[in-house]
Structures are given as C-alpha cells and as structure tokens.
Amino acid sequence: MIKLHIILNSTILYRPVEIFAALPYGFTFSSKPHRIIYALHCAMKNGDMFFDDLNLASYVDRENITLIAPSLGNGFFVNSAFEHQADFLREELVPALQEKLNLRADPQHTFLLGISMGAYGAMRLTLDAPDCFGAVAAISGIYDPLMSPDKHIGKNKNLWPLRMIFGGAMQKLVLNQNGELQADADIKNLLASRTRDGQALPRFALFCGDKDYLSLNQTKALATAFSLHDVTHEITVTPGGHDLEYWQRIIPRVLAWLLADTHN
C-alpha cells in the first residue's frame, strides 16, 4: 500500500484542504486498474479516521482499491454561508485527483462512503452529481435536521453533544432565514427531483445500529422515501449504537456491499 498525505490548495474554499489517500501496491500513473472509494468522515473527526480508527487501509492491497478521504471539518459537506464544501467536492476534489493520480472516472468503479455527518454529505453529493458514483453506502446518517428527535435521546446524556451538533449546528448550515431546508440541502426533495427528471441513480445502501437513536428513525425515513420513488436500495439494521464500536463492526459488511459485482 502507498499512503499519501495530500494538501490541495482549494480555489473554491480559499484554503488548503488535507486529504488522506491510499493506493494499492504496484500502482502506476500509466494505468487505471483499480476501483476508487471516496470516504466522508463524521463530525469531530477528519479523513484519517478511515485509517486510524476503521483500518480501511487493510483493504487497499487486498481488494486493489484506492481510498480517498478529505478532511473538511464540521461543515456537513454542504454549501453554506461559511464555505461551499459541496462545490469543492464535486468541482475540485474529484476532478483534481482523477487528473493528478490518473484515477478512473467511470461511475461503475467509483464509490462513495459516508459515516454520520459524512452519510448526509454522501447522500447530498450523490443526488447533486448522480452520474459520478456507481454505489453509495451511508452509515449512521442524519438526513433531515428538522425531524423530531427520538425520545430515547433525552434519556442518554452521552448523546446530548451529538444532538446539539445535528440540531443547532447543522440547522445553521442548511436552513434558510425562514427556518426551511435550503433546496440543495433537502435530501428528500433532491431525491424527488432526480426521479421526476428520470435521472439514473446509483445503488444505495443504508446501515444503522438498532440502538442508534440519532440515526435509526432518520435511516428508516430515508428508506421509505427511496421506496416511494422506486429507487433501488438496501437497509441494514444490526445491533449497535452511534459510535466507533458499531462502525468498526459494520465496515467489513459495508465494503463487501460496495465492491460486490465489480471487478478491476
């Protein structure tokens, strides 16, 4: 495995962006033999979590994949009054790395993975640019900041800080002055728009722990929206909460799903 620490000076964000990447052993810039996974991190973490906490590097050589994990802070990967992170991902990050690393650009070999905050970012990015990815896996996502919180959250003090992030902090980024979701941040409306236009969509899979009271109802609601619009998807609920322990357990299953039925 070749691990890279990349600093991309963004002309969209007007700042340098830290990117963690891994390429399979034997990679050359003259060939494109591998699949690519873009990974979006959770709140209070950065792209290195996929290496340090989740050990995705162990799959790079075994599965002959390239892993790309940008670090964008706690901006939920959206366009906001603070900065345009969604534009950066779509218009700058992906094209720049495809060019510099000579990565494949075809969606059949390009996948997207997001955890918690990153799951929301992954859904929003995919519905904004559905022709970029062949499969999208979202783990423990919060997809609608206006949805009423689960009653169990009030009884679990460990979840209060996260609820504040996904409540107040997220709402400041994605709501307009009238307290409504901005059009380009509303996952369900973006989904309805894409299906109404007949836009082809990638494969979707939602993963959540059965005791994840931040994400469980959100995940079920998004799965219902997928079904309403006849969008191919899978939902997997297994024992666990909204925490690193659950993510470490589910990651092998997530990667198996992402890479299923694809080959180099």
Short mmCIF file of N, CA, C and O in Angstrom, two decimals, residues 1-54:
data_model
loop_
_atom_site.label_atom_id
_atom_site.label_comp_id
_atom_site.label_asym_id
_atom_site.label_seq_id
_atom_site.Cartn_x
_atom_site.Cartn_y
_atom_site.Cartn_z
N MET A 1 0.83 -1.20 0.00
CA MET A 1 0.00 0.00 0.00
C MET A 1 0.87 1.25 0.00
O MET A 1 1.90 1.30 0.68
N ILE A 2 0.44 2.24 -0.75
CA ILE A 2 1.11 3.53 -0.78
C ILE A 2 0.19 4.54 -0.11
O ILE A 2 -0.89 4.84 -0.63
N LYS A 3 0.59 5.07 1.03
CA LYS A 3 -0.23 6.05 1.72
C LYS A 3 0.25 7.45 1.40
O LYS A 3 1.45 7.74 1.46
N LEU A 4 -0.68 8.32 1.05
CA LEU A 4 -0.37 9.69 0.68
C LEU A 4 -1.04 10.67 1.62
O LEU A 4 -2.18 10.45 2.05
N HIS A 5 -0.34 11.73 1.92
CA HIS A 5 -0.91 12.85 2.66
C HIS A 5 -0.84 14.05 1.73
O HIS A 5 0.22 14.58 1.44
N ILE A 6 -2.01 14.46 1.23
CA ILE A 6 -2.09 15.47 0.17
C ILE A 6 -2.64 16.77 0.73
O ILE A 6 -3.60 16.76 1.51
N ILE A 7 -2.06 17.88 0.33
CA ILE A 7 -2.61 19.19 0.63
C ILE A 7 -3.05 19.81 -0.69
O ILE A 7 -2.22 20.07 -1.58
N LEU A 8 -4.34 20.02 -0.84
CA LEU A 8 -4.90 20.61 -2.04
C LEU A 8 -5.29 22.05 -1.73
O LEU A 8 -6.15 22.31 -0.89
N ASN A 9 -4.66 22.98 -2.39
CA ASN A 9 -4.98 24.40 -2.20
C ASN A 9 -6.22 24.74 -3.00
O ASN A 9 -6.17 24.92 -4.22
N SER A 10 -7.34 24.81 -2.31
CA SER A 10 -8.62 24.96 -2.96
C SER A 10 -8.88 26.40 -3.39
O SER A 10 -8.77 27.33 -2.59
N THR A 11 -9.27 26.56 -4.66
CA THR A 11 -9.65 27.87 -5.15
C THR A 11 -11.14 28.14 -4.92
O THR A 11 -11.61 29.25 -5.12
N ILE A 12 -11.87 27.12 -4.48
CA ILE A 12 -13.28 27.29 -4.13
C ILE A 12 -13.43 27.66 -2.66
O ILE A 12 -14.21 28.55 -2.29
N LEU A 13 -12.67 26.99 -1.80
CA LEU A 13 -12.76 27.24 -0.36
C LEU A 13 -11.78 28.32 0.09
O LEU A 13 -11.86 28.78 1.24
N TYR A 14 -10.83 28.70 -0.76
CA TYR A 14 -9.80 29.69 -0.43
C TYR A 14 -8.98 29.28 0.78
O TYR A 14 -8.64 30.09 1.63
N ARG A 15 -8.68 27.98 0.82
CA ARG A 15 -7.84 27.47 1.91
C ARG A 15 -7.28 26.11 1.50
O ARG A 15 -7.81 25.45 0.59
N PRO A 16 -6.23 25.68 2.17
CA PRO A 16 -5.71 24.34 1.89
C PRO A 16 -6.61 23.27 2.52
O PRO A 16 -7.16 23.47 3.60
N VAL A 17 -6.76 22.15 1.83
CA VAL A 17 -7.56 21.04 2.33
C VAL A 17 -6.67 19.81 2.46
O VAL A 17 -5.94 19.45 1.53
N GLU A 18 -6.73 19.19 3.62
CA GLU A 18 -5.94 17.99 3.90
C GLU A 18 -6.69 16.76 3.40
O GLU A 18 -7.88 16.59 3.67
N ILE A 19 -5.99 15.91 2.67
CA ILE A 19 -6.59 14.71 2.10
C ILE A 19 -5.71 13.51 2.44
O ILE A 19 -4.49 13.55 2.24
N PHE A 20 -6.31 12.46 2.96
CA PHE A 20 -5.62 11.21 3.23
C PHE A 20 -6.00 10.23 2.13
O PHE A 20 -7.18 10.08 1.80
N ALA A 21 -5.00 9.59 1.56
CA ALA A 21 -5.27 8.68 0.44
C ALA A 21 -4.38 7.46 0.54
O ALA A 21 -3.30 7.49 1.15
N ALA A 22 -4.84 6.36 -0.05
CA ALA A 22 -4.05 5.13 -0.11
C ALA A 22 -4.23 4.51 -1.48
O ALA A 22 -5.35 4.41 -1.98
N LEU A 23 -3.13 4.10 -2.08
CA LEU A 23 -3.12 3.46 -3.40
C LEU A 23 -2.60 2.05 -3.26
O LEU A 23 -1.75 1.78 -2.41
N PRO A 24 -3.08 1.13 -4.07
CA PRO A 24 -2.61 -0.26 -3.96
C PRO A 24 -1.16 -0.40 -4.38
O PRO A 24 -0.66 0.34 -5.24
N TYR A 25 -0.47 -1.34 -3.78
CA TYR A 25 0.93 -1.61 -4.11
C TYR A 25 1.04 -1.96 -5.59
O TYR A 25 0.23 -2.71 -6.13
N GLY A 26 2.03 -1.39 -6.25
CA GLY A 26 2.20 -1.63 -7.67
C GLY A 26 1.47 -0.64 -8.54
O GLY A 26 1.52 -0.73 -9.77
N PHE A 27 0.81 0.35 -7.91
CA PHE A 27 0.11 1.40 -8.66
C PHE A 27 1.09 2.14 -9.57
O PHE A 27 2.21 2.44 -9.19
N THR A 28 0.67 2.44 -10.77
CA THR A 28 1.45 3.27 -11.69
C THR A 28 0.54 4.34 -12.26
O THR A 28 -0.69 4.17 -12.34
N PHE A 29 1.13 5.44 -12.65
CA PHE A 29 0.35 6.55 -13.19
C PHE A 29 -0.01 6.33 -14.66
O PHE A 29 -0.67 7.17 -15.26
N SER A 30 0.41 5.22 -15.23
CA SER A 30 0.13 4.96 -16.64
C SER A 30 -1.02 3.98 -16.84
O SER A 30 -1.41 3.72 -17.97
N SER A 31 -1.57 3.46 -15.76
CA SER A 31 -2.67 2.51 -15.88
C SER A 31 -3.73 2.80 -14.83
O SER A 31 -3.47 3.49 -13.85
N LYS A 32 -4.94 2.27 -15.05
CA LYS A 32 -6.05 2.51 -14.14
C LYS A 32 -6.71 1.18 -13.78
O LYS A 32 -7.83 0.89 -14.19
N PRO A 33 -6.03 0.36 -12.98
CA PRO A 33 -6.53 -1.00 -12.76
C PRO A 33 -7.43 -1.15 -11.54
O PRO A 33 -7.81 -2.25 -11.21
N HIS A 34 -7.74 -0.07 -10.85
CA HIS A 34 -8.37 -0.26 -9.55
C HIS A 34 -9.64 0.57 -9.39
O HIS A 34 -9.93 1.47 -10.16
N ARG A 35 -10.38 0.22 -8.36
CA ARG A 35 -11.61 0.91 -8.01
C ARG A 35 -11.31 1.99 -6.97
O ARG A 35 -10.32 1.90 -6.25
N ILE A 36 -12.18 2.99 -6.90
CA ILE A 36 -11.94 4.14 -6.02
C ILE A 36 -13.09 4.27 -5.04
O ILE A 36 -14.27 4.19 -5.42
N ILE A 37 -12.75 4.47 -3.77
CA ILE A 37 -13.74 4.78 -2.74
C ILE A 37 -13.42 6.15 -2.16
O ILE A 37 -12.33 6.37 -1.63
N TYR A 38 -14.36 7.07 -2.28
CA TYR A 38 -14.27 8.36 -1.59
C TYR A 38 -15.00 8.22 -0.27
O TYR A 38 -16.13 7.72 -0.23
N ALA A 39 -14.36 8.64 0.81
CA ALA A 39 -14.92 8.43 2.15
C ALA A 39 -15.07 9.77 2.88
O ALA A 39 -14.09 10.55 2.97
N LEU A 40 -16.27 10.04 3.39
CA LEU A 40 -16.56 11.29 4.09
C LEU A 40 -16.73 11.02 5.59
O LEU A 40 -17.52 10.18 5.99
N HIS A 41 -15.98 11.75 6.38
CA HIS A 41 -15.85 11.48 7.82
C HIS A 41 -17.03 12.00 8.63
O HIS A 41 -17.87 12.77 8.15
N CYS A 42 -17.07 11.58 9.88
CA CYS A 42 -18.10 12.03 10.82
C CYS A 42 -17.69 13.36 11.44
O CYS A 42 -16.58 13.85 11.23
N ALA A 43 -18.58 13.95 12.23
CA ALA A 43 -18.28 15.20 12.92
C ALA A 43 -17.18 14.96 13.96
O ALA A 43 -17.03 13.87 14.51
N MET A 44 -16.41 16.00 14.21
CA MET A 44 -15.34 15.99 15.22
C MET A 44 -14.18 15.06 14.85
O MET A 44 -13.35 14.74 15.68
N LYS A 45 -14.15 14.62 13.58
CA LYS A 45 -13.06 13.78 13.10
C LYS A 45 -12.55 14.36 11.78
O LYS A 45 -13.06 15.37 11.28
N ASN A 46 -11.55 13.69 11.19
CA ASN A 46 -11.11 14.06 9.86
C ASN A 46 -10.93 12.81 9.02
O ASN A 46 -11.25 11.70 9.45
N GLY A 47 -10.40 12.96 7.82
CA GLY A 47 -10.29 11.84 6.91
C GLY A 47 -9.42 10.71 7.42
O GLY A 47 -9.57 9.55 6.99
N ASP A 48 -8.52 11.01 8.34
CA ASP A 48 -7.62 9.99 8.85
C ASP A 48 -8.35 8.94 9.68
O ASP A 48 -7.79 7.88 9.98
N MET A 49 -9.61 9.20 10.06
CA MET A 49 -10.36 8.22 10.86
C MET A 49 -10.51 6.91 10.10
O MET A 49 -10.57 5.84 10.71
N PHE A 50 -10.56 6.97 8.78
CA PHE A 50 -10.73 5.75 8.00
C PHE A 50 -9.47 4.88 8.02
O PHE A 50 -9.54 3.68 7.74
N PHE A 51 -8.34 5.49 8.39
CA PHE A 51 -7.10 4.74 8.53
C PHE A 51 -6.86 4.37 9.99
O PHE A 51 -6.65 3.20 10.32
N ASP A 52 -6.90 5.37 10.87
CA ASP A 52 -6.55 5.13 12.27
C ASP A 52 -7.62 4.38 13.05
O ASP A 52 -7.31 3.53 13.88
N ASP A 53 -8.88 4.68 12.80
CA ASP A 53 -9.97 4.11 13.59
C ASP A 53 -10.64 2.91 12.93
O ASP A 53 -11.10 2.00 13.62
N LEU A 54 -10.72 2.93 11.60
CA LEU A 54 -11.50 1.91 10.90
C LEU A 54 -10.66 0.97 10.06
O LEU A 54 -11.20 0.01 9.49
#
